[in-house]
């Protein structure tokens, strides 16, 4: 048994060494990070370069120096099945079929330092010096850095993996002969970003949460690079452009438009600071408008809103607004036709309740992932079952989407004795981010079935990566592997006889968190309540639609699908938006006077001032909570002018003298509180009701007592006058007739008291 266990242990060790690239790589990582800036060629062709060149930078982010650094490029066996391609994209495939010798890179790399990487290897050649490519297909490459960390053994300390498509062998007399027809290719080209704009009322300065869009809109930024690559590598008359349909976020375009007029962003400490990207935003918008004219354009939901999360949260009106209004915004700003019935939900996933919203919003053609529907269909156009209106779904390729997305979630750090994990650049912000997508597209093209390339809406491609992808598509068209197919033409090829499918998204589908959607729902309710107070058609200020249209769209930004998988970010954005709506509602309030109100009489009017900082006329209710010293009669609805104030005289009755505090608030006609209640101090010098009654009673008692005293005096005087005129003699007592008893005399002698003398 011990011998069997030992044999199993040996097999496990050998397999582990093979999977990680050899025994020299099975050790701890040294805190190194390999960043590739270029790989050339991106597609191997018969008439292309004969060597593969990799350039980049190796950085030491660890606390200790690393010595004896070496590098090589190795490859696995050609990938022939979809399962093998998926394993490669997940980093689970072996990459040691051909492993040339290592090339010295640096003797030592100190902490917080870096070294330039530049390595060229023959694409063919022998296995000791080159990659030994022997046939067309798709291979997985591994850029492998070995070294010795401080206190450790030699190990693989950094690695980057990627797919390399081989359309022909360099130097070969003839290329491979294709027997299948070219695969029809439709490419969706997303232009979107995480929403950065915060809600403000019309007339207020445009406010962003940061100034990152200024960098991204610049020609060297991600968004600037996406548009520039399209203009340079896929002009309107080119075959590549005929396969492309732009999918644009209306909120991003609207943000560029308002930023070009000047804007602010929240700087240090949340202080509004002047933005620096007005010129870049204007130039980017002008270039995008020029590129979009004459081509296919589809509007993403406004702010790339998560339609599924909104529908599940009961915000169907908001989801519908994201579709309909978003399309109108894009049409107005770009001044070019926008497809009016095509909807592309985030990740191409949708459920039945969301499909009802899309249908009600006029969606008749959907771009869905093949993983989002039931049935056997994996490509082409299929009808959706049990709909009130005919709705067609164009199925996008999940494998291509996965290759453009990359591995989601954090990568587990290797433990002691383990080799560094091979990183994938797919989905990252960098020039090599589209290499896996190029390889997966070449793999799919060999099958000849219709292809729809649908990257994530907020994909990681920037200028260089997008340009390389467009060049690769052009190469595939040139060699006859694919043929361009426009989106509208592809959708028009619906087969009515095809079996209908139902929306069936994966159970583990990621959506915006319920807490964030709850905050969005609260902000939506608050805006609806505020709308009941707005008076339209009064001839001053702006209309209700002009005020609420941008606010209703603004509450969609926290629900952006770009925040899927980041519940903390989504919740934070929703909380910020809710606070912005609260601040707008607080623009209508009762002003607190600096000094107490003085009331001289019991029924003196109480003056209340209501301020309205909104550019619309509002009709509100004033509510004053009475106290034991003050009673207030009901107050009629009050109309407050835009950006103004109004003083209202409130009928009040004072019930006692002194100083006391009352609370005054403003409410919408629907009862919602506008602004925080204000505390009003009131000083009364008037007699209240109780004091008046006490005074009256005291006065009455005084009168009664005075009258009684007068009456008694009058009666007493009358009695004295009667006594003086009475002739009847007073009665006399009879003296005793017996002997008289002599009483002893009272001794009135005082005891002798000695008075003190001055001498004493």
XYZ file of C-alpha atoms in Angstrom:
760
model
C 0.000 0.000 0.000
C 2.849 2.351 0.793
C 4.371 1.733 -2.657
C 1.027 2.529 -4.315
C 0.690 5.718 -2.289
C 4.209 6.725 -3.226
C 3.462 6.089 -6.897
C 0.317 8.219 -6.708
C 2.286 11.007 -5.056
C 4.890 10.899 -7.822
C 2.183 11.044 -10.508
C 0.541 14.045 -8.807
C 3.860 15.882 -8.625
C 4.641 15.174 -12.277
C 1.190 16.296 -13.456
C 1.429 19.457 -11.392
C 4.811 20.234 -12.885
C 3.464 19.725 -16.392
C 0.458 21.958 -15.817
C 2.501 24.829 -14.435
C 5.247 24.582 -17.039
C 7.983 22.459 -15.478
C 9.502 21.762 -12.118
C 11.444 25.028 -12.130
C 8.128 26.900 -11.850
C 6.617 25.193 -8.816
C 7.351 27.697 -6.065
C 6.088 30.881 -4.528
C 5.698 34.039 -6.527
C 8.045 36.887 -5.761
C 5.556 39.778 -6.032
C 6.363 40.359 -9.708
C 3.922 41.828 -12.204
C 4.324 41.415 -15.968
C 2.592 43.988 -18.168
C 2.695 43.504 -21.939
C 2.529 46.551 -24.166
C 2.698 44.785 -27.529
C 2.602 41.384 -29.181
C 3.484 41.145 -32.861
C 2.112 39.690 -35.011
C -1.413 39.430 -33.623
C -2.361 37.040 -36.434
C 0.200 34.725 -38.010
C -0.030 34.629 -41.801
C 2.000 33.011 -44.544
C 3.309 36.347 -45.769
C 3.764 37.871 -42.321
C 6.703 38.097 -39.884
C 8.640 34.940 -39.100
C 9.277 35.831 -35.458
C 7.024 36.633 -32.522
C 8.054 39.725 -30.554
C 6.783 40.425 -27.054
C 7.466 43.732 -25.288
C 6.443 45.031 -21.916
C 7.584 45.759 -18.377
C 8.350 43.552 -15.378
C 7.812 45.252 -12.010
C 8.724 44.098 -8.527
C 5.826 44.997 -6.228
C 7.111 42.804 -3.415
C 9.185 43.776 -0.361
C 12.264 41.711 -1.295
C 14.676 41.590 -4.238
C 14.372 38.822 -6.834
C 17.414 37.323 -8.545
C 18.289 35.251 -11.625
C 15.325 36.417 -13.709
C 14.748 34.617 -17.023
C 11.935 34.673 -19.577
C 10.568 32.527 -22.380
C 7.482 32.122 -24.577
C 6.010 28.617 -24.678
C 2.874 27.156 -26.228
C 0.381 24.360 -25.873
C -1.040 22.043 -28.494
C -3.366 23.541 -31.132
C -6.921 24.055 -29.833
C -9.387 22.056 -31.897
C -12.619 22.067 -29.833
C -14.728 24.710 -28.107
C -14.061 23.026 -24.773
C -10.313 23.361 -25.270
C -10.710 27.040 -26.136
C -12.795 27.633 -23.009
C -10.197 25.851 -20.875
C -7.526 28.069 -22.369
C -9.548 31.216 -21.671
C -10.033 30.074 -18.077
C -6.312 29.386 -17.667
C -6.853 25.648 -17.196
C -5.099 24.354 -20.320
C -1.551 23.003 -20.456
C 0.962 25.235 -22.241
C 4.078 23.081 -22.264
C 3.855 21.288 -25.624
C 6.725 23.454 -26.861
C 8.952 25.104 -24.248
C 12.088 26.805 -25.625
C 15.045 27.610 -23.441
C 14.870 30.563 -21.056
C 16.527 33.843 -21.979
C 18.292 35.830 -19.220
C 16.376 38.962 -18.244
C 18.049 40.493 -15.165
C 20.450 39.401 -12.437
C 18.500 41.162 -9.698
C 15.324 43.234 -9.491
C 15.037 45.362 -6.386
C 11.693 46.197 -4.726
C 9.712 49.028 -6.370
C 11.860 48.794 -9.504
C 11.186 47.547 -13.024
C 12.975 46.156 -16.055
C 12.116 46.452 -19.724
C 11.049 43.215 -21.431
C 11.685 42.558 -25.115
C 11.822 38.999 -26.420
C 11.726 37.649 -29.979
C 11.315 33.957 -30.794
C 10.988 32.195 -34.169
C 7.437 31.171 -34.961
C 8.670 27.957 -36.504
C 12.200 26.682 -35.850
C 13.089 23.993 -33.326
C 11.420 23.463 -29.968
C 14.579 24.549 -28.125
C 14.748 27.980 -29.743
C 11.306 28.651 -31.250
C 7.600 27.832 -31.105
C 7.760 25.152 -33.811
C 4.380 25.990 -35.376
C 3.402 23.197 -37.735
C -0.152 23.936 -38.879
C -2.854 26.560 -39.103
C -5.227 26.893 -36.165
C -5.278 28.562 -32.759
C -2.565 28.036 -30.142
C -2.283 29.198 -26.552
C 0.902 31.021 -25.611
C 2.392 31.564 -22.175
C 4.925 34.309 -21.463
C 6.756 32.794 -18.506
C 9.113 34.610 -16.101
C 11.213 32.490 -13.722
C 13.431 33.690 -10.904
C 14.555 33.139 -7.341
C 12.739 35.054 -4.599
C 14.522 35.978 -1.374
C 14.694 32.934 0.872
C 13.005 30.703 -1.698
C 13.676 28.379 -4.578
C 13.609 29.034 -8.277
C 10.004 29.385 -9.438
C 7.620 30.838 -11.974
C 7.094 34.316 -10.583
C 4.983 35.956 -13.305
C 3.128 34.784 -16.396
C 0.676 36.045 -19.014
C -1.322 33.751 -21.297
C -3.036 34.536 -24.624
C -4.418 32.966 -27.798
C -2.509 33.203 -31.071
C -4.392 32.567 -34.343
C -2.369 30.990 -37.149
C -3.908 31.505 -40.597
C -0.805 30.343 -42.428
C 2.770 29.293 -41.694
C 5.369 31.993 -42.363
C 7.547 31.123 -45.312
C 5.269 28.339 -46.537
C 4.863 28.082 -50.288
C 1.062 27.898 -50.086
C -1.452 28.623 -47.367
C -4.200 26.317 -46.142
C -7.042 25.706 -48.559
C -10.443 26.638 -47.113
C -13.275 24.334 -48.120
C -16.153 25.921 -46.162
C -17.942 29.091 -47.210
C -16.918 32.295 -45.413
C -18.746 32.797 -42.149
C -21.097 35.840 -42.127
C -19.762 38.195 -39.451
C -21.663 40.959 -37.653
C -19.711 43.055 -35.148
C -21.234 45.132 -32.353
C -18.868 47.938 -31.355
C -19.822 49.253 -27.880
C -18.984 52.799 -26.812
C -19.929 53.158 -23.150
C -18.486 53.908 -19.734
C -19.474 53.969 -16.082
C -21.842 56.946 -15.545
C -20.113 59.884 -13.877
C -22.701 62.674 -14.027
C -24.751 63.660 -10.968
C -28.296 65.007 -11.102
C -28.713 68.783 -11.113
C -31.621 71.068 -11.957
C -31.597 72.949 -15.278
C -29.499 76.080 -15.026
C -27.198 74.685 -12.345
C -23.560 73.843 -13.217
C -22.973 70.375 -14.659
C -21.506 68.202 -11.898
C -19.517 64.947 -12.201
C -18.357 62.608 -9.449
C -14.741 62.842 -10.707
C -12.755 64.048 -13.712
C -11.771 60.703 -15.250
C -13.840 61.355 -18.383
C -11.504 64.230 -19.233
C -8.681 61.703 -19.584
C -10.801 59.094 -21.345
C -12.147 61.542 -23.961
C -8.627 62.664 -24.883
C -7.111 61.191 -28.082
C -4.825 58.987 -25.968
C -7.638 57.912 -23.621
C -9.801 54.806 -23.858
C -12.918 56.418 -25.337
C -10.873 58.669 -27.584
C -8.910 55.651 -28.793
C -12.053 53.613 -29.544
C -13.439 56.315 -31.822
C -10.067 57.065 -33.439
C -9.454 53.375 -34.196
C -12.837 53.140 -35.878
C -12.158 56.232 -37.979
C -8.692 55.048 -39.040
C -9.078 51.266 -39.411
C -12.734 51.004 -40.479
C -13.713 54.001 -42.610
C -17.266 54.134 -43.864
C -16.560 52.626 -47.291
C -14.419 49.729 -46.031
C -15.549 46.072 -45.814
C -14.780 46.074 -42.087
C -17.113 49.029 -41.478
C -19.950 47.283 -43.313
C -19.841 44.526 -40.685
C -19.880 46.943 -37.733
C -22.793 48.495 -35.875
C -22.027 51.082 -33.201
C -23.770 50.481 -29.860
C -23.612 53.770 -27.959
C -24.698 54.793 -24.474
C -26.865 57.943 -24.811
C -25.880 59.149 -21.339
C -22.193 59.124 -22.308
C -22.880 61.197 -25.421
C -25.079 63.597 -23.455
C -22.364 63.927 -20.811
C -19.823 64.853 -23.491
C -22.237 67.433 -24.879
C -22.835 69.225 -21.568
C -19.188 68.904 -20.518
C -18.114 70.744 -23.652
C -19.951 73.820 -22.305
C -18.035 73.745 -19.021
C -18.557 71.618 -15.940
C -17.494 70.894 -12.383
C -16.520 67.722 -10.552
C -16.315 66.760 -6.898
C -12.731 67.355 -5.850
C -10.994 66.819 -2.525
C -13.452 66.860 0.343
C -16.409 66.858 -2.048
C -15.822 70.479 -3.066
C -17.013 71.317 -6.630
C -13.957 72.004 -8.784
C -13.703 73.283 -12.344
C -13.268 70.415 -14.820
C -10.428 70.244 -17.319
C -11.965 68.190 -20.136
C -14.381 70.571 -21.873
C -12.305 70.813 -25.055
C -11.562 67.072 -25.157
C -15.262 66.251 -24.691
C -16.264 68.549 -27.543
C -13.642 67.128 -29.911
C -14.596 63.552 -29.026
C -18.281 64.226 -29.656
C -17.532 65.836 -33.019
C -15.396 62.866 -34.099
C -18.011 60.358 -32.924
C -20.744 62.175 -34.853
C -18.613 62.103 -37.993
C -17.828 58.391 -37.627
C -21.455 57.462 -36.950
C -22.941 59.263 -39.952
C -24.017 56.907 -42.690
C -23.413 53.760 -40.656
C -25.376 51.452 -38.397
C -26.085 52.884 -34.926
C -27.942 51.227 -32.043
C -28.777 52.977 -28.777
C -27.974 51.158 -25.573
C -30.398 51.751 -22.691
C -29.741 55.168 -21.156
C -26.737 54.935 -18.797
C -26.579 51.261 -19.819
C -29.353 50.674 -17.281
C -29.808 47.129 -16.004
C -33.237 46.437 -17.505
C -33.581 43.101 -15.729
C -32.849 44.564 -12.290
C -35.258 47.465 -12.876
C -38.044 45.151 -14.029
C -37.524 42.809 -11.083
C -37.611 45.807 -8.743
C -40.980 46.954 -10.095
C -39.495 49.970 -11.921
C -40.951 49.082 -15.303
C -41.586 52.731 -16.197
C -37.929 53.524 -15.542
C -36.812 50.585 -17.697
C -39.096 51.704 -20.521
C -37.794 55.269 -20.203
C -34.210 54.006 -20.489
C -35.079 52.455 -23.857
C -37.366 55.052 -25.437
C -35.877 58.304 -24.136
C -32.337 57.020 -24.518
C -32.925 56.424 -28.214
C -34.350 59.942 -28.642
C -31.393 61.534 -26.832
C -28.883 59.755 -29.070
C -30.766 60.671 -32.234
C -30.864 64.341 -31.231
C -27.195 64.625 -30.308
C -25.618 62.617 -33.140
C -27.985 63.843 -35.845
C -27.862 60.462 -37.543
C -30.466 57.690 -37.860
C -30.680 55.314 -34.893
C -32.352 51.904 -35.136
C -35.746 52.434 -33.516
C -36.714 48.877 -32.602
C -33.438 47.117 -31.687
C -32.648 46.515 -28.006
C -29.411 45.066 -26.671
C -29.690 44.311 -22.927
C -26.542 44.040 -20.838
C -24.654 40.759 -21.382
C -27.348 39.783 -23.889
C -29.430 38.320 -21.041
C -33.132 38.880 -20.421
C -36.003 37.262 -18.533
C -39.726 37.093 -19.253
C -40.773 40.111 -17.158
C -38.098 42.278 -18.771
C -39.118 41.045 -22.198
C -42.613 42.393 -21.493
C -41.109 45.827 -20.792
C -39.023 45.732 -23.969
C -42.049 44.771 -26.039
C -44.118 47.595 -24.528
C -41.274 50.022 -25.336
C -41.429 49.097 -29.019
C -38.602 46.572 -29.118
C -39.116 44.156 -31.999
C -35.540 42.913 -32.461
C -33.335 41.824 -29.581
C -29.646 41.015 -29.451
C -29.432 38.081 -27.046
C -26.724 35.693 -26.010
C -27.301 32.128 -27.136
C -27.033 31.257 -23.427
C -30.131 33.385 -22.713
C -32.663 31.273 -24.634
C -33.771 27.673 -24.538
C -33.700 25.288 -27.470
C -30.835 24.115 -29.628
C -30.273 27.272 -31.642
C -26.785 28.721 -31.087
C -26.633 31.284 -33.889
C -28.737 33.151 -36.410
C -32.127 34.822 -35.973
C -34.887 33.022 -34.068
C -38.444 34.097 -33.143
C -39.424 34.481 -29.500
C -42.424 32.452 -28.394
C -45.745 33.687 -26.998
C -45.420 37.391 -27.683
C -48.198 39.847 -28.527
C -46.048 41.184 -31.356
C -43.559 39.272 -33.493
C -40.143 39.650 -31.863
C -36.951 38.254 -33.342
C -33.773 37.511 -31.417
C -30.367 37.641 -33.066
C -28.174 35.241 -31.105
C -24.687 36.422 -30.214
C -21.768 34.055 -29.653
C -21.106 33.433 -25.916
C -17.577 32.167 -26.609
C -16.596 35.417 -28.311
C -18.177 37.446 -25.509
C -16.244 35.418 -22.939
C -12.990 36.001 -24.831
C -13.648 39.756 -24.805
C -14.657 39.801 -21.136
C -11.890 37.800 -19.531
C -12.040 36.105 -16.172
C -14.347 37.939 -13.776
C -13.608 38.311 -10.095
C -10.297 38.420 -8.236
C -7.656 35.801 -8.949
C -6.619 33.741 -5.949
C -3.056 34.404 -4.880
C -0.787 31.354 -5.096
C 0.069 29.737 -1.802
C 3.471 28.610 -0.601
C 5.071 26.196 -3.036
C 2.738 27.128 -5.924
C 3.634 28.789 -9.199
C 2.345 32.236 -10.043
C -1.061 32.189 -11.719
C -1.017 32.888 -15.442
C -2.839 36.177 -15.925
C -5.143 36.939 -18.839
C -5.197 40.420 -20.314
C -8.692 39.966 -21.749
C -11.123 42.547 -20.438
C -8.336 44.690 -18.989
C -7.483 48.244 -19.946
C -4.464 47.722 -22.162
C -3.174 47.359 -25.711
C -3.198 43.534 -25.639
C -6.711 43.233 -24.170
C -8.252 42.010 -27.450
C -5.739 39.244 -28.247
C -7.891 36.434 -26.824
C -10.874 37.802 -28.749
C -8.875 37.754 -31.984
C -7.906 34.131 -31.350
C -11.466 33.043 -30.467
C -12.855 34.827 -33.539
C -10.384 33.010 -35.789
C -11.374 29.701 -34.177
C -15.095 30.355 -34.758
C -14.552 31.498 -38.345
C -13.232 28.084 -39.315
C -16.696 26.536 -38.767
C -18.434 28.730 -41.350
C -21.576 29.395 -39.242
C -22.999 32.945 -38.858
C -21.144 34.911 -36.187
C -22.261 37.875 -34.093
C -19.444 39.389 -32.057
C -20.886 41.129 -28.986
C -18.267 42.367 -26.488
C -19.416 43.606 -23.076
C -20.937 47.085 -23.227
C -18.128 48.484 -21.078
C -15.343 46.389 -22.588
C -11.707 46.976 -21.752
C -10.488 47.739 -25.265
C -8.787 51.061 -25.920
C -7.216 52.550 -29.034
C -4.455 50.030 -29.735
C -6.483 46.970 -28.778
C -9.467 48.098 -30.853
C -7.256 48.891 -33.842
C -5.634 45.442 -33.672
C -9.073 43.802 -33.511
C -10.285 45.735 -36.553
C -7.083 44.847 -38.419
C -7.598 41.171 -37.561
C -11.181 41.313 -38.856
C -9.866 42.863 -42.047
C -7.338 40.042 -42.373
C -10.036 37.393 -41.876
C -12.129 39.075 -44.573
C -9.142 39.232 -46.927
C -8.250 35.541 -46.591
C -11.897 34.563 -47.041
C -12.585 33.165 -43.577
C -15.439 35.626 -42.910
C -17.651 37.913 -44.935
C -19.144 41.144 -43.544
C -22.856 41.073 -42.713
C -24.652 44.256 -41.633
C -26.860 44.095 -38.559
C -30.063 45.197 -40.259
C -29.508 42.768 -43.129
C -28.882 39.939 -40.693
C -32.063 40.703 -38.739
C -34.059 40.845 -41.963
C -33.094 37.233 -42.662
C -35.470 35.908 -40.006
C -36.824 32.459 -40.788
C -40.517 32.420 -39.763
C -40.485 28.625 -39.827
C -37.673 28.376 -37.291
C -38.684 26.937 -33.895
C -39.600 29.670 -31.419
C -37.498 30.004 -28.290
C -38.153 31.435 -24.825
C -36.053 33.712 -22.673
C -34.185 31.458 -20.269
C -31.269 33.302 -18.620
C -28.776 31.460 -16.411
C -29.812 31.070 -12.786
C -26.561 32.671 -11.610
C -27.191 35.743 -13.758
C -25.625 38.831 -12.195
C -27.787 41.938 -11.733
C -27.608 45.173 -9.766
C -28.173 44.542 -6.053
C -31.641 44.843 -4.570
C -30.454 47.466 -2.067
C -29.278 49.754 -4.871
C -32.509 49.268 -6.822
C -34.451 50.041 -3.631
C -32.666 53.392 -3.334
C -33.401 54.092 -7.007
C -37.075 53.313 -6.360
C -37.110 55.729 -3.404
C -35.589 58.499 -5.534
C -38.151 57.811 -8.264
C -41.032 58.084 -5.785
C -39.642 61.329 -4.371
C -39.470 62.867 -7.844
C -43.019 61.758 -8.634
C -44.221 63.343 -5.383
C -42.362 66.581 -6.162
C -43.956 66.678 -9.595
C -47.413 67.001 -7.998
C -46.355 70.410 -6.647
C -45.187 71.873 -9.962
C -47.577 74.276 -11.705
C -47.359 74.174 -15.497
C -48.195 76.825 -18.073
C -47.877 79.822 -15.783
C -45.759 81.818 -18.222
C -42.683 82.066 -16.000
C -39.798 79.696 -15.357
C -39.457 76.410 -17.227
C -41.986 73.662 -17.776
C -42.372 70.605 -15.602
C -41.051 68.360 -18.378
C -37.944 70.499 -18.756
C -37.257 70.114 -15.042
C -38.065 66.442 -14.580
C -36.801 64.933 -17.851
C -33.113 65.106 -16.812
C -33.944 64.134 -13.226
C -35.935 61.069 -14.287
C -33.015 59.974 -16.452
C -30.518 60.755 -13.710
C -31.986 58.179 -11.331
C -31.156 55.508 -13.925
C -27.400 55.999 -13.537
C -26.993 54.038 -10.274
C -28.698 51.078 -11.983
C -26.062 50.959 -14.729
C -25.129 47.401 -15.663
C -21.490 48.507 -15.619
C -21.781 48.073 -11.838
C -22.876 44.443 -12.001
C -20.679 42.439 -9.699
C -19.843 45.549 -7.631
C -22.699 45.863 -5.113
C -20.771 48.358 -2.994
C -20.266 50.716 -5.934
C -23.899 50.361 -6.988
C -25.172 51.058 -3.468
C -22.866 54.056 -3.104
C -24.003 55.517 -6.426
C -27.660 54.977 -5.495
C -27.169 56.664 -2.112
C -25.511 59.658 -3.772
C -28.361 59.963 -6.268
C -30.968 59.741 -3.506
C -29.181 62.503 -1.587
C -29.163 64.633 -4.756
C -32.934 64.232 -5.079
C -33.329 65.125 -1.395
C -31.278 68.277 -1.956
C -33.554 69.257 -4.845
C -36.657 68.737 -2.701
C -35.043 70.778 0.076
C -34.948 73.732 -2.327
C -38.519 74.471 -1.206
C -38.611 75.328 2.497
C -39.734 77.728 5.219
C -37.084 80.308 6.053
C -36.138 80.663 9.696
C -36.033 84.348 10.779
C -32.934 85.497 12.664
C -35.055 86.920 15.499
C -38.237 85.725 17.221
C -41.609 86.866 15.915
C -43.290 89.371 18.293
C -47.078 89.238 18.582
C -48.699 92.181 20.360
C -52.287 90.949 20.334
C -53.921 87.599 20.789
C -55.072 87.436 17.159
C -52.072 89.058 15.441
C -51.103 87.374 12.095
C -47.973 85.231 12.045
C -45.773 86.031 8.975
C -44.214 82.948 7.304
C -41.713 83.172 4.398
C -41.472 80.271 1.908
C -38.477 80.111 -0.454
C -38.414 78.255 -3.792
C -34.992 77.734 -5.385
C -36.340 75.693 -8.309
C -36.854 77.273 -11.752
C -40.549 76.297 -11.745
C -43.658 77.583 -10.005
C -44.805 75.301 -7.209
C -48.074 74.966 -5.321
C -47.576 73.746 -1.769
C -49.241 73.294 1.588
C -47.895 75.017 4.701
C -48.114 73.042 7.874
C -47.603 74.595 11.321
C -47.669 72.352 14.335
C -49.494 74.239 17.104
C -48.397 74.343 20.731
C -50.124 74.978 24.038
C -49.518 78.684 23.518
C -50.584 79.062 19.895
C -53.420 77.845 17.717
C -53.267 78.187 13.917
C -56.192 78.130 11.538
C -55.930 75.965 8.374
C -53.807 77.559 5.630
C -54.826 77.583 1.979
C -52.565 76.216 -0.780
C -49.842 78.690 -1.647
C -48.225 79.280 -5.044
C -44.525 80.181 -4.932
C -42.839 81.749 -7.986
C -39.709 80.181 -9.516
C -36.429 81.176 -7.891
C -38.396 83.388 -5.511
C -40.115 83.562 -2.160
C -43.483 84.512 -0.739
C -44.552 85.753 2.670
C -47.800 84.362 3.988
C -49.788 85.824 6.896
C -51.058 82.974 9.009
C -54.062 83.529 11.245
C -52.944 82.552 14.719
C -54.516 82.857 18.158
C -52.279 83.278 21.177
C -53.453 81.518 24.323
C -50.716 82.689 26.658
C -47.971 85.246 26.933
C -44.261 84.450 26.776
C -41.828 82.904 24.276
C -42.285 79.498 22.667
C -41.248 77.538 19.541
C -43.400 76.134 16.753
C -42.436 73.964 13.756
C -43.356 74.997 10.215
C -42.991 72.764 7.150
C -43.865 72.752 3.452
C -45.572 69.755 1.866
C -46.577 68.782 -1.644
C -50.278 68.454 -2.478
C -49.727 64.698 -2.177
C -48.432 65.137 1.371
C -44.695 64.675 0.878
C -42.389 66.765 3.052
C -40.331 69.364 1.171
C -37.271 70.484 3.022
C -36.651 69.979 6.723
C -39.155 71.538 9.171
C -38.155 75.011 10.363
C -38.296 76.019 14.031
C -39.931 79.422 14.517
C -39.552 81.317 17.793
C -42.593 83.373 18.820
C -42.703 85.991 21.594
C -46.168 87.105 22.744
C -46.919 90.177 24.876
C -50.681 89.823 24.493
C -53.078 88.390 27.052
C -54.263 85.036 26.127
C -57.762 83.617 26.618
C -57.090 82.230 30.084
C -55.467 85.453 31.185
C -58.480 87.402 29.893
C -60.919 85.224 31.783
C -58.903 85.545 34.962
C -58.803 89.310 34.552
C -62.549 89.468 33.954
C -63.286 87.301 36.973
C -60.960 89.369 39.129
C -62.649 92.558 37.927
C -66.084 91.144 38.653
C -65.032 90.109 42.143
C -63.618 93.563 42.733
C -66.914 95.140 41.716
C -68.899 92.765 43.922
C -66.674 93.314 46.943
C -66.734 97.072 46.456
C -70.525 97.063 46.193
C -70.794 94.911 49.307
C -68.582 97.264 51.252
C -70.588 100.291 50.141
C -73.811 98.525 51.063
C -72.525 97.656 54.518
C -71.399 101.207 55.145
C -74.782 102.529 54.087
C -76.564 100.097 56.397
C -74.236 100.934 59.273
C -74.895 104.650 58.924
C -78.622 104.067 58.955
C -78.368 102.032 62.177
C -76.442 104.797 63.996
C -78.998 107.410 63.038
C -81.812 105.239 64.418
C -79.992 104.822 67.753
C -79.727 108.625 68.355
C -83.485 109.313 68.045
C -84.800 106.317 70.025
C -86.734 107.658 73.201
C -86.646 104.398 74.978
C -84.143 104.531 77.866
C -81.497 101.926 77.944
C -82.183 98.968 80.094
C -80.770 98.965 83.702
C -79.657 96.056 85.833
C -80.940 95.638 89.407
C -78.234 95.997 92.010
C -77.917 93.145 94.515
C -79.617 93.646 97.828
C -77.344 91.407 99.875
C -74.180 92.412 101.733
C -71.459 93.774 99.588
C -68.210 91.791 99.298
C -65.114 93.916 99.330
C -62.559 92.784 96.755
C -58.852 93.044 97.537
C -56.947 95.830 95.892
C -54.718 94.904 92.953
C -51.009 95.348 93.779
C -49.666 97.578 91.061
C -46.263 98.101 92.621
C -43.516 97.356 90.077
C -40.510 95.395 91.281
C -37.404 97.442 91.940
C -35.173 97.504 88.910
C -31.670 98.889 88.966
C -30.872 100.926 85.944
C -27.388 100.720 84.606
C -25.254 103.798 85.098
C -22.858 105.264 82.619
C -20.064 104.611 85.048
C -20.654 100.911 84.845
